[in-house]
JSON list of C-alpha atoms in Angstrom, two decimals:
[
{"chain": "K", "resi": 1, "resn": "UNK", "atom": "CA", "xyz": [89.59, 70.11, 172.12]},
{"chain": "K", "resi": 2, "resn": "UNK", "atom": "CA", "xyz": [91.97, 72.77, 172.71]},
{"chain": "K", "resi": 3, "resn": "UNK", "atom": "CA", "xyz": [89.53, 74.55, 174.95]},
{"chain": "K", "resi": 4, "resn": "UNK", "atom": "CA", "xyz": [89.40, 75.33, 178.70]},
{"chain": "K", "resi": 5, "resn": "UNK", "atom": "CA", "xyz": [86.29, 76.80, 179.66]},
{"chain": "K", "resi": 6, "resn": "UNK", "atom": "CA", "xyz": [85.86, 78.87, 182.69]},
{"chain": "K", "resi": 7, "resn": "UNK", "atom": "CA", "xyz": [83.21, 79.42, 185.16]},
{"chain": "K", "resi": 8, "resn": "UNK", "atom": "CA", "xyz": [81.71, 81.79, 186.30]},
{"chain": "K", "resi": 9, "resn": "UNK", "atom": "CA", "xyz": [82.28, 84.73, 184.52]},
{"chain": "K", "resi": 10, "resn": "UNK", "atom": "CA", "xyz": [82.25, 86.67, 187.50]},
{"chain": "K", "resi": 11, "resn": "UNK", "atom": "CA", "xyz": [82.05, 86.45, 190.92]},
{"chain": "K", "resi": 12, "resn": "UNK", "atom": "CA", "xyz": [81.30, 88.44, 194.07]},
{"chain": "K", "resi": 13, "resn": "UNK", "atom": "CA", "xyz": [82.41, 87.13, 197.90]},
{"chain": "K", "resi": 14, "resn": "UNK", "atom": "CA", "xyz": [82.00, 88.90, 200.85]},
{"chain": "K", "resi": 15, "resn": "UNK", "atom": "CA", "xyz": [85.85, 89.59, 203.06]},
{"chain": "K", "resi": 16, "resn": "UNK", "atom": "CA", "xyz": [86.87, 86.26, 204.63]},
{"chain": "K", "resi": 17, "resn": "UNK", "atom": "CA", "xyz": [84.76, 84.21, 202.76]},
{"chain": "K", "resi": 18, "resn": "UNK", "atom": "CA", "xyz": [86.03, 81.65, 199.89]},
{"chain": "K", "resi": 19, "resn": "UNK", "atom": "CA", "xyz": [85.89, 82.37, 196.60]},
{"chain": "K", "resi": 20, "resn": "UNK", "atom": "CA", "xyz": [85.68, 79.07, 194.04]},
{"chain": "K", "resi": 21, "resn": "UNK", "atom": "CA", "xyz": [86.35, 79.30, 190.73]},
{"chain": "K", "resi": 22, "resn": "UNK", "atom": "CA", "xyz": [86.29, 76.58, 187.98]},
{"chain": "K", "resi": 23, "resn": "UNK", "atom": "CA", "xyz": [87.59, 75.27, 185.28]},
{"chain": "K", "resi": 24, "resn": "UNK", "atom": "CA", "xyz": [87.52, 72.28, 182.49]},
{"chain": "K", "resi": 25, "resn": "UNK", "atom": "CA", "xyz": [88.97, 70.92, 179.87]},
{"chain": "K", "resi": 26, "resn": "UNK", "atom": "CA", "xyz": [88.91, 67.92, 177.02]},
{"chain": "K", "resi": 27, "resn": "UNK", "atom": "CA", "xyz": [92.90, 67.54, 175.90]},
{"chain": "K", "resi": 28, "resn": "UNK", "atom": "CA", "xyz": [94.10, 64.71, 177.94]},
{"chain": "K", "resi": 29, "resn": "UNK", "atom": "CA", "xyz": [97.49, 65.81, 176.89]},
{"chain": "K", "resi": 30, "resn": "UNK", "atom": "CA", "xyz": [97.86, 68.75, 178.82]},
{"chain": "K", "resi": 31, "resn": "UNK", "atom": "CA", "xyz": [100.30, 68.67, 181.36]},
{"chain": "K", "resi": 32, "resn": "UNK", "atom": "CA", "xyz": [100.77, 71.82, 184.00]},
{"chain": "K", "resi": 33, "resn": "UNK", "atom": "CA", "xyz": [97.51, 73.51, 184.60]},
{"chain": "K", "resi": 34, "resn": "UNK", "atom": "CA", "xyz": [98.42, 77.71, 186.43]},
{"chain": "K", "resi": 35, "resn": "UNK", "atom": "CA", "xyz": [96.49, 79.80, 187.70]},
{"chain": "K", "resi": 36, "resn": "UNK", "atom": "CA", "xyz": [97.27, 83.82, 187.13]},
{"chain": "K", "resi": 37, "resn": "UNK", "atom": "CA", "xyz": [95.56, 86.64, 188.73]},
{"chain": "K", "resi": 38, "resn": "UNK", "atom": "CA", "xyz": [95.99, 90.09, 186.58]},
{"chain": "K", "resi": 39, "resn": "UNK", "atom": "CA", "xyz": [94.93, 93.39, 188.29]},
{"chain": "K", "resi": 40, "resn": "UNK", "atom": "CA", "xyz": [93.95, 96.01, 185.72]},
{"chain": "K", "resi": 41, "resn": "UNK", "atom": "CA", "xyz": [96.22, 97.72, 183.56]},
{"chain": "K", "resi": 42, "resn": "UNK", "atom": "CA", "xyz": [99.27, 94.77, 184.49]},
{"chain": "K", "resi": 43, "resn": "UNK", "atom": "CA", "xyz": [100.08, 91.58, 183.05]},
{"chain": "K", "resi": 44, "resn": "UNK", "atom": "CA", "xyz": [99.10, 88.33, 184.44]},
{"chain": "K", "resi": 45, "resn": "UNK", "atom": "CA", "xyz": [101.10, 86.83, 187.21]},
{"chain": "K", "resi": 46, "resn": "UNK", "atom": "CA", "xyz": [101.47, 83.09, 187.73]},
{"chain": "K", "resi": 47, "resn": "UNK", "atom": "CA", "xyz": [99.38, 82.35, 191.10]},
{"chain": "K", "resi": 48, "resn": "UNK", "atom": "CA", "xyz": [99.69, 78.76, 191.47]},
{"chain": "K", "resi": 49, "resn": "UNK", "atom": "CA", "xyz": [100.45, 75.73, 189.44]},
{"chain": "K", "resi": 50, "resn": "UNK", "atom": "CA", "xyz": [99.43, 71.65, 189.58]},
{"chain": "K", "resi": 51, "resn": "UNK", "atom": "CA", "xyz": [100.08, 68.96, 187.58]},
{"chain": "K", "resi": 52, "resn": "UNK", "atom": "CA", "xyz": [97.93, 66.06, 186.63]},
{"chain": "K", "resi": 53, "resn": "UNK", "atom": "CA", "xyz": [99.04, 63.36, 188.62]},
{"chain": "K", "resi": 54, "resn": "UNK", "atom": "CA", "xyz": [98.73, 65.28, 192.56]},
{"chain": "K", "resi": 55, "resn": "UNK", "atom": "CA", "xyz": [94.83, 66.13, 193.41]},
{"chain": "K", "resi": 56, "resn": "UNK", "atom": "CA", "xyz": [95.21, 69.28, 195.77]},
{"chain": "K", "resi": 57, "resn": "UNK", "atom": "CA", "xyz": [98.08, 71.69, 195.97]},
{"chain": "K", "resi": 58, "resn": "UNK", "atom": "CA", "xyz": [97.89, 74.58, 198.34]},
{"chain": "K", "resi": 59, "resn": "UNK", "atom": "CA", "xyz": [99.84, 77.45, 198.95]},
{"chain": "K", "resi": 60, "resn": "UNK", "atom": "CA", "xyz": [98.77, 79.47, 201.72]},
{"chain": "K", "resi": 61, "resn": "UNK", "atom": "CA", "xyz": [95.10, 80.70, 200.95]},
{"chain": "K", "resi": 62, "resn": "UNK", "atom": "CA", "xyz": [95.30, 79.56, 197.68]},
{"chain": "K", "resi": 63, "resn": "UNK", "atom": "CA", "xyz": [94.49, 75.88, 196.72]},
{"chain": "K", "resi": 64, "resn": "UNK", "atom": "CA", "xyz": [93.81, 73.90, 193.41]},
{"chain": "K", "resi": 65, "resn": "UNK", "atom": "CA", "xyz": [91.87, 70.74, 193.65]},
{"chain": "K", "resi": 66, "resn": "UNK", "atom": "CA", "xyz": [91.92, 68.75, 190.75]},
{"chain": "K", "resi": 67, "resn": "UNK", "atom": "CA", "xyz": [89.94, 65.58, 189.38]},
{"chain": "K", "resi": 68, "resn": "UNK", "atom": "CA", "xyz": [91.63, 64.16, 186.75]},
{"chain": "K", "resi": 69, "resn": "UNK", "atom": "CA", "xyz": [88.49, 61.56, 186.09]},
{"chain": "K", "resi": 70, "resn": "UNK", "atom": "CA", "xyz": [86.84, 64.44, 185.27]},
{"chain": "K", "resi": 71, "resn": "UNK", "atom": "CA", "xyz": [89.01, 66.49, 183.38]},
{"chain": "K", "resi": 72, "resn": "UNK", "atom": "CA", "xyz": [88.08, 69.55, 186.19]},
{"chain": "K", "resi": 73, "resn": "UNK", "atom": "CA", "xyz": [90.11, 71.81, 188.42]},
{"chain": "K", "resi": 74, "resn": "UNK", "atom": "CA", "xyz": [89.53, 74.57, 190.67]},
{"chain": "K", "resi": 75, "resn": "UNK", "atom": "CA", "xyz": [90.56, 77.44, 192.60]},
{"chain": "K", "resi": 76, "resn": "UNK", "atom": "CA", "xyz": [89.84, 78.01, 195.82]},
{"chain": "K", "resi": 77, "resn": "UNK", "atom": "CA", "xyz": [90.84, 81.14, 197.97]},
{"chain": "K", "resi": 78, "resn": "UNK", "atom": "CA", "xyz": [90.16, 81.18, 201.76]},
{"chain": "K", "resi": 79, "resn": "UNK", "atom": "CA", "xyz": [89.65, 84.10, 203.93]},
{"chain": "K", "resi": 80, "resn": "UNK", "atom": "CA", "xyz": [89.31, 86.41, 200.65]},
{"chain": "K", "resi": 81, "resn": "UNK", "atom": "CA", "xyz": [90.32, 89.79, 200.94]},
{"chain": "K", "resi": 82, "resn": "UNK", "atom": "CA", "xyz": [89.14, 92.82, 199.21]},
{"chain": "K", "resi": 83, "resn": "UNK", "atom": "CA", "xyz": [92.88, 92.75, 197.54]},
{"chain": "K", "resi": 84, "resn": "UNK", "atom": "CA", "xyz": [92.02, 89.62, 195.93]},
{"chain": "K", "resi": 85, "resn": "UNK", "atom": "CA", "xyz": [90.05, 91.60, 193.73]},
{"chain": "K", "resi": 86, "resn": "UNK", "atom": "CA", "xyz": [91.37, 90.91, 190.25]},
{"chain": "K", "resi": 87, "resn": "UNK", "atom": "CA", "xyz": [90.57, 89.09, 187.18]},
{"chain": "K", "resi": 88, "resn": "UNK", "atom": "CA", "xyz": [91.88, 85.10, 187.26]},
{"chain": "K", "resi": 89, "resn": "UNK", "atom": "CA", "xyz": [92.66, 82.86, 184.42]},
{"chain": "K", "resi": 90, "resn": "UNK", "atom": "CA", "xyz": [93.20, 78.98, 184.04]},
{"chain": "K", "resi": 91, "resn": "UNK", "atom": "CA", "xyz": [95.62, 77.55, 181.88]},
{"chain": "K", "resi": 92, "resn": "UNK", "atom": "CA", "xyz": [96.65, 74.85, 180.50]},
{"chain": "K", "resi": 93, "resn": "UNK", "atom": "CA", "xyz": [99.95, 73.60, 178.56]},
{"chain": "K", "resi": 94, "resn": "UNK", "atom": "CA", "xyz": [100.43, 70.30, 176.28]},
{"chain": "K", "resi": 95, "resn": "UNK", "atom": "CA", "xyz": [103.45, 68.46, 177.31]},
{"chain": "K", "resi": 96, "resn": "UNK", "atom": "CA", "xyz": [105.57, 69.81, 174.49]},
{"chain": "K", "resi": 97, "resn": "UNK", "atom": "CA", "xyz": [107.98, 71.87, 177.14]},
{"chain": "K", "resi": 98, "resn": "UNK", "atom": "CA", "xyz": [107.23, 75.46, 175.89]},
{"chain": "K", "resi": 99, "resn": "UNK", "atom": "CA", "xyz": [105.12, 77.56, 177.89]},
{"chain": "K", "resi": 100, "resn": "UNK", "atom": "CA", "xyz": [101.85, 77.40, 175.11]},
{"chain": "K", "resi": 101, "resn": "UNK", "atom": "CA", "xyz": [99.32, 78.12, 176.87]},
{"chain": "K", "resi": 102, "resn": "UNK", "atom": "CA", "xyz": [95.84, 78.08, 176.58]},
{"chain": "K", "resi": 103, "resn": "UNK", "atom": "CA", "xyz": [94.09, 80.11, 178.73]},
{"chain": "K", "resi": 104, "resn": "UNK", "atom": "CA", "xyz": [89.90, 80.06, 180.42]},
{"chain": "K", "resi": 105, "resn": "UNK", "atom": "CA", "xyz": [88.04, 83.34, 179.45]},
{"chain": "K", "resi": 106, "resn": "UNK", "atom": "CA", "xyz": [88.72, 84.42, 182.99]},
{"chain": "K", "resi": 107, "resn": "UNK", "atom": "CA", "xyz": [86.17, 85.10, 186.00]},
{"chain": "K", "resi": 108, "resn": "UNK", "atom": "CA", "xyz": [86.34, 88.81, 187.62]},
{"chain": "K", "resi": 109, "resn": "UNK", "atom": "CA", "xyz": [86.47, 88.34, 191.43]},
{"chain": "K", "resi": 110, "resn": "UNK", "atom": "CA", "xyz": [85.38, 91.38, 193.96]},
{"chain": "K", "resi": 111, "resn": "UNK", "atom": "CA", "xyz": [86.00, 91.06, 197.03]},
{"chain": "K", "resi": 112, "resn": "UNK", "atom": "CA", "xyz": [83.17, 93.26, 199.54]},
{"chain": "K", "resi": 113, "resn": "UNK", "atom": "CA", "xyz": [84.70, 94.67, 202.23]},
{"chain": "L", "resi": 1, "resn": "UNK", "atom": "CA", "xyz": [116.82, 92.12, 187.56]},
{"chain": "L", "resi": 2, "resn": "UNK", "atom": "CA", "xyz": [113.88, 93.59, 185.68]},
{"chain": "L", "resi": 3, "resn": "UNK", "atom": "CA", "xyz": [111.58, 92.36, 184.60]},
{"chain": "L", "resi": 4, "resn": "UNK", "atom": "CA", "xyz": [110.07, 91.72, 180.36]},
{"chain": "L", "resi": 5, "resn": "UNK", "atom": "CA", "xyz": [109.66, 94.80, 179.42]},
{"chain": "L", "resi": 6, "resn": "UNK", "atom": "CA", "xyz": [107.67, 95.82, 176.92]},
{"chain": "L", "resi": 7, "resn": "UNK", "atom": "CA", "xyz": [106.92, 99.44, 174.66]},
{"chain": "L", "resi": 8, "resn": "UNK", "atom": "CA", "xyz": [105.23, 101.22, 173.90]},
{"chain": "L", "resi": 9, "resn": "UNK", "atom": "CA", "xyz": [102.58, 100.83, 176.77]},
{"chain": "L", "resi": 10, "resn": "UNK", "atom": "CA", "xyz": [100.15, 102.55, 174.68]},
{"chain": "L", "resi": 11, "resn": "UNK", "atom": "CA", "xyz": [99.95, 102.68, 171.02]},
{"chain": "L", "resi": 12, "resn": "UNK", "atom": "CA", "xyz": [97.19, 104.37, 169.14]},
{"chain": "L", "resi": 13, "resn": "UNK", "atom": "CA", "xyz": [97.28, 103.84, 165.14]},
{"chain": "L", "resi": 14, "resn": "UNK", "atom": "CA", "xyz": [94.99, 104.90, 162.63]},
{"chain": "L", "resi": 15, "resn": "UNK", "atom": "CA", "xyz": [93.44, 102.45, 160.16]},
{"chain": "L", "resi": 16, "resn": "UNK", "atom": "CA", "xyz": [95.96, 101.42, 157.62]},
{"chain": "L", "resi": 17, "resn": "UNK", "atom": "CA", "xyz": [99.08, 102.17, 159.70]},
{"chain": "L", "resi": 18, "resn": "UNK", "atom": "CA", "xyz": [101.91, 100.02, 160.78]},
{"chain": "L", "resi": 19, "resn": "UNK", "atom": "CA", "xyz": [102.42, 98.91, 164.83]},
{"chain": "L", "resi": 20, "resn": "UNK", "atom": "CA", "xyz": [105.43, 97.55, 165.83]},
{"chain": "L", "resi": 21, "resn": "UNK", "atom": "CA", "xyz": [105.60, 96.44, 169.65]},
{"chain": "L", "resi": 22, "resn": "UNK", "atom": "CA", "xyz": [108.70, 95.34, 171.43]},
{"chain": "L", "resi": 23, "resn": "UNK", "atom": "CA", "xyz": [109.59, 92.95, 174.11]},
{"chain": "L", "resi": 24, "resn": "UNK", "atom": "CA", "xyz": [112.81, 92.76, 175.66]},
{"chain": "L", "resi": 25, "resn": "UNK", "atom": "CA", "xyz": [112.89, 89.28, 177.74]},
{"chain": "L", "resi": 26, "resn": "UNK", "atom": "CA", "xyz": [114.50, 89.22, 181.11]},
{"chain": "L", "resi": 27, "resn": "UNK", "atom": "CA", "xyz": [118.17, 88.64, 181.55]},
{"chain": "L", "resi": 28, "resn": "UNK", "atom": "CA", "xyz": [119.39, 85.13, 180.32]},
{"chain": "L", "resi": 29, "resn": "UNK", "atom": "CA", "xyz": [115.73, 84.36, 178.79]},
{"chain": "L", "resi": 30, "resn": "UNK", "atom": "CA", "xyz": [116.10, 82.64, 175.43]},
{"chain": "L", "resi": 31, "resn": "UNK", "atom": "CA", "xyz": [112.49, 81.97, 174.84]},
{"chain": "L", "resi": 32, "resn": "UNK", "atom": "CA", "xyz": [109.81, 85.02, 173.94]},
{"chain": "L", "resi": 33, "resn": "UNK", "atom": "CA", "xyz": [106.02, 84.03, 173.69]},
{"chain": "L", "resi": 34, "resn": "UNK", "atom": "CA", "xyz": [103.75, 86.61, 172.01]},
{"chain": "L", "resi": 35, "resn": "UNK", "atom": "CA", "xyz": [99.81, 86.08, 173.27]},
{"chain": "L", "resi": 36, "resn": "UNK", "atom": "CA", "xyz": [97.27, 88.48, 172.47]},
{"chain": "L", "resi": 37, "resn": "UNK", "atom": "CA", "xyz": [94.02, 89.85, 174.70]},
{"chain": "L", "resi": 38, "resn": "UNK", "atom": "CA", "xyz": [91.13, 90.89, 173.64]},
{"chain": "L", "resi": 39, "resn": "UNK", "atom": "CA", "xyz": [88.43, 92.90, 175.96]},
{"chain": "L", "resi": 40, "resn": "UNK", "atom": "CA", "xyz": [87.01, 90.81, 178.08]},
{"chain": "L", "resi": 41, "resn": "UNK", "atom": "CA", "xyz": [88.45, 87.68, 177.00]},
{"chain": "L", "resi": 42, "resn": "UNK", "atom": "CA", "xyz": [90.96, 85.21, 178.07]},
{"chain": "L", "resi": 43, "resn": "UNK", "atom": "CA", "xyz": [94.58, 85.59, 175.92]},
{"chain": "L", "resi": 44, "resn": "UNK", "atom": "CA", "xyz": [95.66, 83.61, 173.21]},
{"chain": "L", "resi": 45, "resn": "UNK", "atom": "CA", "xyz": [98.57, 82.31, 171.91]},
{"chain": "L", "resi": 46, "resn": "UNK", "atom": "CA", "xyz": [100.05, 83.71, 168.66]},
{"chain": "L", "resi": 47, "resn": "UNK", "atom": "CA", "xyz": [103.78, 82.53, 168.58]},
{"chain": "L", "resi": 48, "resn": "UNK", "atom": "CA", "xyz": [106.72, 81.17, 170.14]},
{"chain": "L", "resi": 49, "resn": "UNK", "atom": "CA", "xyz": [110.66, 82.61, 169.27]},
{"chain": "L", "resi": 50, "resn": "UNK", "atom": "CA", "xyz": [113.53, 81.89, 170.59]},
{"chain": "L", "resi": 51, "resn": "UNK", "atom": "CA", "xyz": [116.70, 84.16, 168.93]},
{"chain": "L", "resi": 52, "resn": "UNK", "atom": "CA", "xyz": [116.31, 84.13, 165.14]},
{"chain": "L", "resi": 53, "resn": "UNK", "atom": "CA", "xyz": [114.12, 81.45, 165.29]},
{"chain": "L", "resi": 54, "resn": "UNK", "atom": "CA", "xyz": [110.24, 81.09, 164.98]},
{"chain": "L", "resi": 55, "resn": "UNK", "atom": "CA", "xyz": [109.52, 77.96, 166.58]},
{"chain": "L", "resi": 56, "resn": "UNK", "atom": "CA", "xyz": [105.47, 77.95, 167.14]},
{"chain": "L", "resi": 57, "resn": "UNK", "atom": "CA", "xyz": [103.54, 80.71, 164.58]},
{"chain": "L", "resi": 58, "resn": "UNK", "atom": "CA", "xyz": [100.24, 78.62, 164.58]},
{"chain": "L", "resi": 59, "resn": "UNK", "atom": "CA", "xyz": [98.13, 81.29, 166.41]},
{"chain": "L", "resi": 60, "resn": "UNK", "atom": "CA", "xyz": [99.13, 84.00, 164.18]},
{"chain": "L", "resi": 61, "resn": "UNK", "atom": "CA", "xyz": [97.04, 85.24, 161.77]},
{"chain": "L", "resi": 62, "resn": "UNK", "atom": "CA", "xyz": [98.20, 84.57, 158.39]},
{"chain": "L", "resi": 63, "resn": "UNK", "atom": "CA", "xyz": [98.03, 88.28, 156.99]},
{"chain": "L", "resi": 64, "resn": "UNK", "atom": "CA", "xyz": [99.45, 91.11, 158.09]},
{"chain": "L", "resi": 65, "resn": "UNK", "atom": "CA", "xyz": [101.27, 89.95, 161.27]},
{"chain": "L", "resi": 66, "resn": "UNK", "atom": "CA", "xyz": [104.57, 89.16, 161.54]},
{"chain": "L", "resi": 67, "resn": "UNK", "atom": "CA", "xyz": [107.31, 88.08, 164.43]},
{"chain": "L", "resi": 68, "resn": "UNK", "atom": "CA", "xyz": [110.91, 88.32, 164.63]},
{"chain": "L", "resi": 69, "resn": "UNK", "atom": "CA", "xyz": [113.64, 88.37, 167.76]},
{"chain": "L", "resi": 70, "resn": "UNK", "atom": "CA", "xyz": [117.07, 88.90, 166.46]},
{"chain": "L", "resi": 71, "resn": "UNK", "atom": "CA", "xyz": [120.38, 87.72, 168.02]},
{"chain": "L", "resi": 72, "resn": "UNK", "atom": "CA", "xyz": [120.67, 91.47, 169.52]},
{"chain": "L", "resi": 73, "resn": "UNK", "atom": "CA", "xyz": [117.83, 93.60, 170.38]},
{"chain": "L", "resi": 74, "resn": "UNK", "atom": "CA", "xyz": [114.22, 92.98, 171.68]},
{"chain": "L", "resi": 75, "resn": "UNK", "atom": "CA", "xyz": [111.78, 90.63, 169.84]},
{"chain": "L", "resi": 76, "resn": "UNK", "atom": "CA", "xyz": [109.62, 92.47, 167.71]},
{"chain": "L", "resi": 77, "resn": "UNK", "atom": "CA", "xyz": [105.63, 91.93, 166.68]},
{"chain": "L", "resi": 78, "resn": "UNK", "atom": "CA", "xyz": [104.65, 93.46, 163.70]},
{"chain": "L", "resi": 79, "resn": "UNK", "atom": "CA", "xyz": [101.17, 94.48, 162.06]},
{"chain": "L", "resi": 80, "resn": "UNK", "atom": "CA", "xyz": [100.93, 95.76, 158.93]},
{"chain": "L", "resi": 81, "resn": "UNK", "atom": "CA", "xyz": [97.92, 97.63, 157.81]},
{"chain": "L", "resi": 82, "resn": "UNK", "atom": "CA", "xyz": [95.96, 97.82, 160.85]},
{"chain": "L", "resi": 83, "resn": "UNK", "atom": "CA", "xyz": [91.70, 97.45, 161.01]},
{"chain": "L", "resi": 84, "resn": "UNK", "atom": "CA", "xyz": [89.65, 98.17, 164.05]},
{"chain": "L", "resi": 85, "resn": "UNK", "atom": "CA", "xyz": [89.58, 94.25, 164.84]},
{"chain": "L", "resi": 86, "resn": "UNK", "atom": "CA", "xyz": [93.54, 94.41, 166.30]},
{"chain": "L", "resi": 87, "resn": "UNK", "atom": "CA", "xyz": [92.53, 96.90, 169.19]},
{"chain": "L", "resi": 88, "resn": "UNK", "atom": "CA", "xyz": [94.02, 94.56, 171.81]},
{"chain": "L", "resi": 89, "resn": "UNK", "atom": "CA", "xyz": [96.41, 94.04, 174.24]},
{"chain": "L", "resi": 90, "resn": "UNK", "atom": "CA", "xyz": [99.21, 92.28, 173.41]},
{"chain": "L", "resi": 91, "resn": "UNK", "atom": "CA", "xyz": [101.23, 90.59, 175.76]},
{"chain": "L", "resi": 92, "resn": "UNK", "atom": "CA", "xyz": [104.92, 88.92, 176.09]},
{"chain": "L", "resi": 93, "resn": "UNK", "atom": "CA", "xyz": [106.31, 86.36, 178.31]},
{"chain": "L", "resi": 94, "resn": "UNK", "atom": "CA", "xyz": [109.93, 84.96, 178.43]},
{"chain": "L", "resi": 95, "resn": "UNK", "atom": "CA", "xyz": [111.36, 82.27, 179.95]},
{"chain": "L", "resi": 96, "resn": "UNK", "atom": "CA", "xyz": [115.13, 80.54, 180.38]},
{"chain": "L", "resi": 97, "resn": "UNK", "atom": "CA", "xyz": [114.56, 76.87, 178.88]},
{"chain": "L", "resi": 98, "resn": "UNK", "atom": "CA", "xyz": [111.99, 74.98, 177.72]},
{"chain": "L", "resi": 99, "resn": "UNK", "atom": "CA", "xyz": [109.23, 73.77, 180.22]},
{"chain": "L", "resi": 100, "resn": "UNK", "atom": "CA", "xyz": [110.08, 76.65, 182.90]},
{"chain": "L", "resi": 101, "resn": "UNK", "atom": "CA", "xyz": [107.39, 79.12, 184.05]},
{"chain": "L", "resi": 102, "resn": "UNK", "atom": "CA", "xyz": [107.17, 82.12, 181.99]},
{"chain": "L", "resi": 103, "resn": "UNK", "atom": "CA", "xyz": [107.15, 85.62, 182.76]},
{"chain": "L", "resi": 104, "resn": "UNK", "atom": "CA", "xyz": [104.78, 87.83, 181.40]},
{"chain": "L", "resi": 105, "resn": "UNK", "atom": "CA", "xyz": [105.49, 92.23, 180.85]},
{"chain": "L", "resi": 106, "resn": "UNK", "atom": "CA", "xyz": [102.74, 94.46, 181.49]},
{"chain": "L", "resi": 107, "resn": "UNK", "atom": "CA", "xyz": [101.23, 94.75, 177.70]},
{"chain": "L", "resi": 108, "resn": "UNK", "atom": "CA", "xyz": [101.33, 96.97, 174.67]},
{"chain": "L", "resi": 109, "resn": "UNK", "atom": "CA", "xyz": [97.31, 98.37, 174.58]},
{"chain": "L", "resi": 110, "resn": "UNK", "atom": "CA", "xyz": [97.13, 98.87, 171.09]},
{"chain": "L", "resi": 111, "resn": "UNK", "atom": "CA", "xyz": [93.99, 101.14, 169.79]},
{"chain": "L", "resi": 112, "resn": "UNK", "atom": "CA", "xyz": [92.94, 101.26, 166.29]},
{"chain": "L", "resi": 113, "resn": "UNK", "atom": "CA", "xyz": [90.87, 104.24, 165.08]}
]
């Protein structure tokens, strides 16, 4: 139950395309559910973050849709450029306050020039 | 302000050996999380400090692995007795209360031979 599985496992777009990438879970006490893109050899960086009760937050090419019926989210990045390449993770954290996290297996993104 | 930092970048430790890997939070962060990464998998939570205080050890394993982050100095993770099976990268995130975003440092890449 503390699982959020992540699909696909990797994933190739052509530049200025949109890359989707998936996630789900089964804990309906999780709370804040990040995204973080890590580039190889660095640690992750938060991306973008939503919480359960808004459907679609966007921050410039980057938006999460999420379906809270479903227990589903997603990432969606417009116009993707080759330095979008990089590995992304979802997250999730229960609503105990402390950055817990439990994270997706993570889907490697290339971006063709 | 800099960022968490964390040393050695690279460790390499033959079977049997002790690694110690430290994390120095960023300025005015209270909270340290420790999560580990294996290859080609998502990370995973191992435990939550704030100064002299575990507060979360439940993803550590019970052997071997221990966690402290004293009133002065970096927080510390500790394996005693290394196998093959802790080649990982091992990553740490602070942040300045409960419930706010962490920051994560660029990982200690810990080989076993």
């Amino acid at each position: 139950q503390q699982q959020v599985k992540q699909s696909p496992q990797s994933l190739i777009v052509q530049k200025g395309g949109i890359s989707i990438i998936n996630c789900a879970y089964e804990n309906t006490a999780f709370d804040y559910f990040p995204w973080y893109q890590q580039f190889p050899g660095k640690g992750p960086a938060l991306l973008i973050a939503i919480r359960p009760d808004v459907s679609e937050k966007k921050e410039g090419r980057f938006t999460i849709s999420f379906n809270k019926s479903a227990k589903q989210f997603s990432l969606h990045i417009m116009d993707s450029q080759p330095g979008d390449s990089a590995t992304y993770f979802c997250a999730a954290r229960t609503g105990q306050g402390a950055q817990k996290l439990v994270f997706g297996q993570g889907t490697r993104l290339t971006i063709n020039p | 302000n800099a960022g968490v930092m964390q040393n050695p970048r690279h460790l390499v430790r033959r079977r049997g050996q002790e690694a110690r890997l430290r994390c120095s939070p960023m300025k005015g962060h209270s909270h340290v999380y420790w999560y580990r990464q294996l290859p080609e998998e998502g990370l995973k939570f191992m435990v939550y400090l704030q100064k002299e205080n575990i507060i979360d050890e439940s993803g550590m394993p019970k052997e071997r692995f221990s966690a402290e982050f004293p009133k002065e100095g970096p927080s510390i993770l500790r394996i005693q007795q290394v196998v093959r099976g802790d080649s990982a990268a091992y990553f740490c995130a602070s942040s300045p209360i409960q419930g706010e975003y962490a920051f994560f440092g660029q990982g200690t890449r810990l080989t076993v031979v």
